[in-house]
Amino acid sequence: MKFGSWTYDGNKINLTARADSIDISTYQPSGEWDLISVPAVRSVLLYDCCPDPYIDITFTIHIRRRTLYYGFNLIIPCALISLLALLTFILPSDAGEKIGLGITILLSLSVFQMIVAEMVPPTSMAVPLVGVYFACVMIMSTASVVMTVFVLNFHHRTPDMFEMPKWVRTLICEWLAWLMRMARPGKELSFRGLIRKASVRHLEEKLPPSLSLLANVEDIDNAIQLYNYGGGGGLRSLSVTSSSSPEDDDMAGIRMEILAILNEVRFITRKIKEDNKSAEETNDWKFAAMVIDRLCFWVFTAYLTIGTLVIFFGAPNMTR
Protein backbone atom coordinates (compact mmCIF):
# COMPACT_ATOMS: atom_id res chain seq x y z
CA MET A 1 0.00 0.00 0.00
CA LYS A 2 1.34 3.39 -1.03
CA PHE A 3 0.28 6.64 0.70
CA GLY A 4 1.12 10.02 -0.86
CA SER A 5 -0.33 13.24 -2.22
CA TRP A 6 -0.56 14.29 -5.84
CA THR A 7 -2.04 17.67 -4.94
CA TYR A 8 0.62 18.98 -2.58
CA ASP A 9 4.32 18.46 -3.02
CA GLY A 10 6.88 17.66 -0.37
CA ASN A 11 7.40 21.31 0.51
CA LYS A 12 3.81 21.56 1.70
CA ILE A 13 3.20 18.05 3.12
CA ASN A 14 6.08 16.17 4.61
CA LEU A 15 5.13 12.53 5.20
CA THR A 16 7.30 10.68 7.68
CA ALA A 17 7.18 7.13 9.10
CA ARG A 18 7.26 6.76 12.85
CA ALA A 19 8.94 3.34 12.58
CA ASP A 20 10.39 1.02 10.00
CA SER A 21 7.30 -1.18 10.15
CA ILE A 22 3.59 -0.99 10.86
CA ASP A 23 2.42 -1.14 14.45
CA ILE A 24 0.81 -4.57 14.87
CA SER A 25 0.11 -4.35 18.59
CA THR A 26 -3.64 -4.58 17.91
CA TYR A 27 -3.32 -7.22 15.19
CA GLN A 28 -5.41 -10.36 15.68
CA PRO A 29 -3.56 -13.47 14.42
CA SER A 30 -5.27 -15.34 11.58
CA GLY A 31 -5.68 -19.10 11.53
CA GLU A 32 -5.19 -19.27 7.75
CA TRP A 33 -2.49 -16.65 7.12
CA ASP A 34 0.76 -15.93 8.88
CA LEU A 35 1.94 -12.30 8.98
CA ILE A 36 5.63 -12.36 8.13
CA SER A 37 6.61 -8.66 7.98
CA VAL A 38 5.11 -5.23 7.33
CA PRO A 39 7.99 -2.84 6.46
CA ALA A 40 7.42 0.88 5.79
CA VAL A 41 9.60 2.69 3.24
CA ARG A 42 9.62 6.50 2.72
CA SER A 43 10.37 7.61 -0.84
CA VAL A 44 11.13 11.01 -2.28
CA LEU A 45 10.53 11.27 -6.02
CA LEU A 46 11.42 14.03 -8.47
CA TYR A 47 9.48 14.17 -11.73
CA ASP A 48 10.54 15.86 -14.96
CA CYS A 49 7.39 17.95 -15.06
CA CYS A 50 7.72 19.44 -11.61
CA PRO A 51 10.81 20.74 -9.81
CA ASP A 52 9.37 20.08 -6.35
CA PRO A 53 9.73 16.64 -4.71
CA TYR A 54 6.81 14.38 -3.99
CA ILE A 55 6.87 12.20 -0.90
CA ASP A 56 5.12 8.86 -0.39
CA ILE A 57 5.31 6.02 2.12
CA THR A 58 4.98 2.42 0.92
CA PHE A 59 3.75 -0.28 3.34
CA THR A 60 4.47 -3.85 2.17
CA ILE A 61 2.40 -6.56 3.85
CA HIS A 62 4.11 -9.94 3.55
CA ILE A 63 1.78 -12.82 4.44
CA ARG A 64 2.10 -16.58 4.05
CA ARG A 65 -0.51 -19.31 4.12
CA ARG A 66 -0.29 -21.59 7.14
CA THR A 67 0.45 -25.15 6.04
CA LEU A 68 -0.43 -27.15 9.14
CA TYR A 69 -4.12 -27.29 8.23
CA TYR A 70 -3.43 -28.58 4.72
CA GLY A 71 -0.79 -30.99 5.92
CA PHE A 72 -3.03 -32.49 8.61
CA ASN A 73 -6.26 -32.58 6.59
CA LEU A 74 -4.99 -33.25 3.07
CA ILE A 75 -1.38 -34.38 2.88
CA ILE A 76 -1.43 -36.99 5.65
CA PRO A 77 -4.75 -38.63 4.56
CA CYS A 78 -3.52 -38.65 0.98
CA ALA A 79 -0.24 -40.28 2.05
CA LEU A 80 -2.13 -42.94 4.01
CA ILE A 81 -4.41 -43.68 1.08
CA SER A 82 -1.44 -43.87 -1.27
CA LEU A 83 0.13 -46.42 1.08
CA LEU A 84 -2.86 -48.62 0.37
CA ALA A 85 -1.87 -48.57 -3.31
CA LEU A 86 1.23 -50.54 -2.31
CA LEU A 87 -1.02 -53.29 -0.97
CA THR A 88 -2.12 -54.10 -4.52
CA PHE A 89 1.34 -55.57 -5.10
CA ILE A 90 1.19 -57.65 -1.90
CA LEU A 91 -2.34 -58.96 -2.43
CA PRO A 92 -2.23 -62.40 -4.11
CA SER A 93 -3.36 -62.50 -7.72
CA ASP A 94 -5.74 -65.37 -7.01
CA ALA A 95 -7.69 -63.18 -4.56
CA GLY A 96 -9.40 -61.42 -7.47
CA GLU A 97 -9.43 -57.99 -5.79
CA LYS A 98 -6.22 -56.41 -7.06
CA ILE A 99 -7.88 -54.31 -9.77
CA GLY A 100 -10.81 -53.39 -7.52
CA LEU A 101 -8.50 -52.18 -4.77
CA GLY A 102 -6.43 -50.10 -7.18
CA ILE A 103 -9.46 -48.43 -8.77
CA THR A 104 -11.01 -47.71 -5.37
CA ILE A 105 -7.82 -45.98 -4.23
CA LEU A 106 -7.70 -44.02 -7.48
CA LEU A 107 -11.28 -42.81 -6.97
CA SER A 108 -10.51 -41.77 -3.38
CA LEU A 109 -7.55 -39.71 -4.55
CA SER A 110 -9.74 -38.14 -7.23
CA VAL A 111 -12.14 -36.93 -4.53
CA PHE A 112 -9.23 -35.39 -2.59
CA GLN A 113 -8.00 -33.78 -5.81
CA MET A 114 -11.40 -32.12 -6.29
CA ILE A 115 -11.30 -30.79 -2.72
CA VAL A 116 -7.85 -29.32 -3.29
CA ALA A 117 -8.96 -27.73 -6.56
CA GLU A 118 -11.81 -25.96 -4.74
CA MET A 119 -9.58 -24.73 -1.91
CA VAL A 120 -6.68 -23.26 -3.87
CA PRO A 121 -7.18 -20.14 -6.00
CA PRO A 122 -7.57 -20.79 -9.74
CA THR A 123 -4.39 -19.54 -11.33
CA SER A 124 -1.94 -20.68 -13.99
CA MET A 125 0.97 -18.59 -12.78
CA ALA A 126 2.16 -21.19 -10.29
CA VAL A 127 1.20 -24.64 -9.07
CA PRO A 128 0.88 -25.10 -5.27
CA LEU A 129 2.90 -27.80 -3.58
CA VAL A 130 -0.21 -29.63 -2.43
CA GLY A 131 -1.37 -29.80 -6.05
CA VAL A 132 2.02 -31.15 -7.12
CA TYR A 133 1.87 -33.80 -4.41
CA PHE A 134 -1.62 -34.94 -5.38
CA ALA A 135 -0.59 -35.07 -9.03
CA CYS A 136 2.39 -37.28 -8.16
CA VAL A 137 0.23 -39.60 -6.07
CA MET A 138 -2.39 -39.81 -8.82
CA ILE A 139 0.32 -40.76 -11.32
CA MET A 140 1.56 -43.45 -8.94
CA SER A 141 -1.93 -44.88 -8.42
CA THR A 142 -2.64 -44.92 -12.15
CA ALA A 143 0.67 -46.63 -12.84
CA SER A 144 -0.05 -49.19 -10.11
CA VAL A 145 -3.36 -50.10 -11.76
CA VAL A 146 -1.62 -50.48 -15.12
CA MET A 147 1.11 -52.67 -13.63
CA THR A 148 -1.53 -54.74 -11.81
CA VAL A 149 -3.22 -55.49 -15.13
CA PHE A 150 0.17 -56.47 -16.55
CA VAL A 151 0.86 -58.74 -13.56
CA LEU A 152 -2.55 -60.42 -13.80
CA ASN A 153 -1.93 -61.02 -17.50
CA PHE A 154 1.25 -62.89 -16.60
CA HIS A 155 -0.38 -64.76 -13.73
CA HIS A 156 -3.24 -66.21 -15.77
CA ARG A 157 -1.20 -67.27 -18.80
CA THR A 158 -1.11 -70.96 -19.67
CA PRO A 159 1.17 -72.97 -22.00
CA ASP A 160 -1.84 -73.77 -24.20
CA MET A 161 -2.17 -70.09 -25.17
CA PHE A 162 1.28 -68.58 -24.61
CA GLU A 163 4.79 -69.94 -24.82
CA MET A 164 7.16 -68.37 -22.32
CA PRO A 165 9.95 -66.50 -24.11
CA LYS A 166 13.53 -67.21 -23.14
CA TRP A 167 14.12 -63.63 -22.02
CA VAL A 168 11.22 -63.84 -19.56
CA ARG A 169 12.55 -67.07 -18.08
CA THR A 170 16.12 -65.78 -17.92
CA LEU A 171 15.64 -62.12 -17.02
CA ILE A 172 12.57 -62.24 -14.75
CA CYS A 173 12.40 -65.77 -13.33
CA GLU A 174 16.14 -66.00 -12.67
CA TRP A 175 18.11 -62.77 -12.50
CA LEU A 176 15.37 -60.40 -11.35
CA ALA A 177 14.14 -63.00 -8.84
CA TRP A 178 17.68 -63.30 -7.48
CA LEU A 179 17.93 -59.51 -7.27
CA MET A 180 14.62 -59.34 -5.37
CA ARG A 181 15.82 -62.12 -3.03
CA MET A 182 13.00 -64.43 -4.05
CA ALA A 183 13.41 -68.18 -4.11
CA ARG A 184 11.31 -71.17 -5.15
CA PRO A 185 11.23 -74.44 -3.21
CA GLY A 186 13.58 -76.97 -4.73
CA LYS A 187 15.23 -74.56 -7.16
CA GLU A 188 18.58 -72.88 -6.74
CA LEU A 189 18.68 -69.11 -7.27
CA SER A 190 22.23 -68.22 -6.32
CA PHE A 191 24.63 -66.11 -8.33
CA ARG A 192 26.92 -69.05 -9.09
CA GLY A 193 23.98 -71.22 -10.05
CA LEU A 194 22.68 -68.62 -12.49
CA ILE A 195 26.13 -68.23 -14.03
CA ARG A 196 26.36 -72.01 -14.41
CA LYS A 197 22.92 -72.17 -16.04
CA ALA A 198 23.88 -69.41 -18.45
CA SER A 199 27.06 -71.27 -19.41
CA VAL A 200 25.20 -74.54 -19.98
CA ARG A 201 22.55 -72.74 -22.03
CA HIS A 202 25.24 -71.10 -24.14
CA LEU A 203 26.90 -74.47 -24.82
CA GLU A 204 23.58 -76.06 -25.77
CA GLU A 205 22.99 -73.31 -28.32
CA LYS A 206 26.44 -73.87 -29.85
CA LEU A 207 26.28 -77.69 -29.83
CA PRO A 208 22.82 -78.97 -30.86
CA PRO A 209 21.96 -82.58 -29.92
CA SER A 210 22.75 -85.37 -32.38
CA LEU A 211 19.86 -86.19 -34.71
CA SER A 212 20.95 -89.79 -35.07
CA LEU A 213 20.86 -90.29 -31.32
CA LEU A 214 17.35 -88.89 -31.18
CA ALA A 215 16.30 -91.22 -34.01
CA ASN A 216 17.74 -94.23 -32.19
CA VAL A 217 15.89 -93.27 -29.03
CA GLU A 218 12.65 -92.99 -30.96
CA ASP A 219 13.20 -96.38 -32.60
CA ILE A 220 13.86 -97.99 -29.25
CA ASP A 221 10.75 -96.38 -27.82
CA ASN A 222 8.55 -97.55 -30.69
CA ALA A 223 9.93 -101.08 -31.02
CA ILE A 224 8.93 -102.88 -27.84
CA GLN A 225 10.41 -106.36 -27.67
CA LEU A 226 8.73 -109.01 -25.58
CA TYR A 227 10.69 -112.04 -24.42
CA ASN A 228 9.57 -115.12 -22.57
CA TYR A 229 11.61 -117.50 -20.55
CA GLY A 230 11.64 -120.86 -22.37
CA GLY A 231 12.93 -124.23 -21.36
CA GLY A 232 16.54 -124.63 -20.40
CA GLY A 233 16.75 -121.12 -19.02
CA GLY A 234 17.18 -119.57 -22.47
CA LEU A 235 15.31 -116.61 -23.94
CA ARG A 236 13.21 -117.00 -27.00
CA SER A 237 11.30 -114.37 -28.91
CA LEU A 238 7.58 -114.69 -29.27
CA SER A 239 6.57 -114.42 -32.88
CA VAL A 240 3.70 -115.60 -35.06
CA THR A 241 4.52 -117.94 -37.96
CA SER A 242 2.42 -119.62 -40.63
CA SER A 243 2.70 -123.07 -39.01
CA SER A 244 1.83 -122.09 -35.48
CA SER A 245 0.47 -124.38 -32.84
CA PRO A 246 -2.49 -123.54 -30.54
CA GLU A 247 -0.04 -122.78 -27.77
CA ASP A 248 1.75 -120.32 -30.01
CA ASP A 249 -1.58 -118.70 -30.92
CA ASP A 250 -2.39 -118.24 -27.25
CA MET A 251 1.02 -116.74 -26.60
CA ALA A 252 0.60 -114.42 -29.58
CA GLY A 253 -2.74 -113.25 -28.22
CA ILE A 254 -1.18 -112.66 -24.82
CA ARG A 255 1.65 -110.80 -26.53
CA MET A 256 -0.79 -108.52 -28.37
CA GLU A 257 -2.67 -107.79 -25.16
CA ILE A 258 0.57 -107.01 -23.35
CA LEU A 259 1.65 -104.76 -26.22
CA ALA A 260 -1.66 -102.92 -26.02
CA ILE A 261 -1.23 -102.52 -22.28
CA LEU A 262 2.31 -101.24 -22.77
CA ASN A 263 1.11 -98.77 -25.37
CA GLU A 264 -1.53 -97.49 -22.96
CA VAL A 265 1.04 -97.24 -20.19
CA ARG A 266 3.36 -95.38 -22.54
CA PHE A 267 0.54 -93.02 -23.50
CA ILE A 268 -0.31 -92.40 -19.83
CA THR A 269 3.35 -91.80 -19.04
CA ARG A 270 3.68 -89.34 -21.90
CA LYS A 271 0.50 -87.58 -20.80
CA ILE A 272 1.78 -87.31 -17.24
CA LYS A 273 5.07 -85.86 -18.49
CA GLU A 274 3.24 -83.33 -20.64
CA ASP A 275 0.97 -82.35 -17.75
CA ASN A 276 3.97 -81.94 -15.45
CA LYS A 277 5.74 -79.81 -18.04
CA SER A 278 2.60 -77.72 -18.56
CA ALA A 279 2.13 -77.28 -14.80
CA GLU A 280 5.77 -76.28 -14.41
CA GLU A 281 5.49 -73.67 -17.15
CA THR A 282 2.26 -72.37 -15.60
CA ASN A 283 4.06 -72.04 -12.28
CA ASP A 284 6.86 -70.19 -14.09
CA TRP A 285 4.33 -67.64 -15.38
CA LYS A 286 2.92 -67.22 -11.87
CA PHE A 287 6.40 -66.85 -10.43
CA ALA A 288 7.23 -64.21 -13.04
CA ALA A 289 4.09 -62.32 -11.99
CA MET A 290 5.19 -62.52 -8.34
CA VAL A 291 8.64 -61.16 -9.24
CA ILE A 292 7.12 -58.22 -11.12
CA ASP A 293 4.82 -57.59 -8.15
CA ARG A 294 7.81 -57.47 -5.80
CA LEU A 295 9.73 -55.16 -8.14
CA CYS A 296 6.77 -52.78 -8.44
CA PHE A 297 6.32 -52.79 -4.67
CA TRP A 298 9.87 -51.59 -4.01
CA VAL A 299 9.89 -49.10 -6.91
CA PHE A 300 6.59 -47.49 -5.89
CA THR A 301 7.61 -47.50 -2.23
CA ALA A 302 10.77 -45.56 -3.08
CA TYR A 303 8.80 -43.19 -5.33
CA LEU A 304 6.19 -42.48 -2.66
CA THR A 305 8.77 -42.03 0.11
CA ILE A 306 10.96 -39.66 -1.90
CA GLY A 307 7.98 -37.67 -3.18
CA THR A 308 6.47 -37.27 0.29
CA LEU A 309 9.77 -36.19 1.83
CA VAL A 310 10.43 -33.70 -0.95
CA ILE A 311 6.99 -32.14 -0.53
CA PHE A 312 7.19 -32.00 3.26
CA PHE A 313 10.67 -30.50 3.39
CA GLY A 314 10.00 -28.25 0.41
CA ALA A 315 6.96 -26.63 2.04
CA PRO A 316 7.92 -23.51 3.98
CA ASN A 317 7.01 -23.47 7.67
CA MET A 318 5.33 -26.88 7.50
CA THR A 319 4.89 -27.29 11.23
CA ARG A 320 2.96 -24.10 11.80
JSON list of C-alpha atoms in Angstrom, two decimals, residues 24 42-43 51 72 75-76 91 114 129 138 151 156 166 183 198 200 208 233 236-238 242-243 262 285 299 302 312:
[
{"chain": "A", "resi": 24, "resn": "ILE", "atom": "CA", "xyz": [0.81, -4.57, 14.87]},
{"chain": "A", "resi": 42, "resn": "ARG", "atom": "CA", "xyz": [9.62, 6.50, 2.72]},
{"chain": "A", "resi": 43, "resn": "SER", "atom": "CA", "xyz": [10.37, 7.61, -0.84]},
{"chain": "A", "resi": 51, "resn": "PRO", "atom": "CA", "xyz": [10.81, 20.74, -9.81]},
{"chain": "A", "resi": 72, "resn": "PHE", "atom": "CA", "xyz": [-3.03, -32.49, 8.61]},
{"chain": "A", "resi": 75, "resn": "ILE", "atom": "CA", "xyz": [-1.38, -34.38, 2.88]},
{"chain": "A", "resi": 76, "resn": "ILE", "atom": "CA", "xyz": [-1.43, -36.99, 5.65]},
{"chain": "A", "resi": 91, "resn": "LEU", "atom": "CA", "xyz": [-2.34, -58.96, -2.43]},
{"chain": "A", "resi": 114, "resn": "MET", "atom": "CA", "xyz": [-11.40, -32.12, -6.29]},
{"chain": "A", "resi": 129, "resn": "LEU", "atom": "CA", "xyz": [2.90, -27.80, -3.58]},
{"chain": "A", "resi": 138, "resn": "MET", "atom": "CA", "xyz": [-2.39, -39.81, -8.82]},
{"chain": "A", "resi": 151, "resn": "VAL", "atom": "CA", "xyz": [0.86, -58.74, -13.56]},
{"chain": "A", "resi": 156, "resn": "HIS", "atom": "CA", "xyz": [-3.24, -66.21, -15.77]},
{"chain": "A", "resi": 166, "resn": "LYS", "atom": "CA", "xyz": [13.53, -67.21, -23.14]},
{"chain": "A", "resi": 183, "resn": "ALA", "atom": "CA", "xyz": [13.41, -68.18, -4.11]},
{"chain": "A", "resi": 198, "resn": "ALA", "atom": "CA", "xyz": [23.88, -69.41, -18.45]},
{"chain": "A", "resi": 200, "resn": "VAL", "atom": "CA", "xyz": [25.20, -74.54, -19.98]},
{"chain": "A", "resi": 208, "resn": "PRO", "atom": "CA", "xyz": [22.82, -78.97, -30.86]},
{"chain": "A", "resi": 233, "resn": "GLY", "atom": "CA", "xyz": [16.75, -121.12, -19.02]},
{"chain": "A", "resi": 236, "resn": "ARG", "atom": "CA", "xyz": [13.21, -117.00, -27.00]},
{"chain": "A", "resi": 237, "resn": "SER", "atom": "CA", "xyz": [11.30, -114.37, -28.91]},
{"chain": "A", "resi": 238, "resn": "LEU", "atom": "CA", "xyz": [7.58, -114.69, -29.27]},
{"chain": "A", "resi": 242, "resn": "SER", "atom": "CA", "xyz": [2.42, -119.62, -40.63]},
{"chain": "A", "resi": 243, "resn": "SER", "atom": "CA", "xyz": [2.70, -123.07, -39.01]},
{"chain": "A", "resi": 262, "resn": "LEU", "atom": "CA", "xyz": [2.31, -101.24, -22.77]},
{"chain": "A", "resi": 285, "resn": "TRP", "atom": "CA", "xyz": [4.33, -67.64, -15.38]},
{"chain": "A", "resi": 299, "resn": "VAL", "atom": "CA", "xyz": [9.89, -49.10, -6.91]},
{"chain": "A", "resi": 302, "resn": "ALA", "atom": "CA", "xyz": [10.77, -45.56, -3.08]},
{"chain": "A", "resi": 312, "resn": "PHE", "atom": "CA", "xyz": [7.19, -32.00, 3.26]}
]
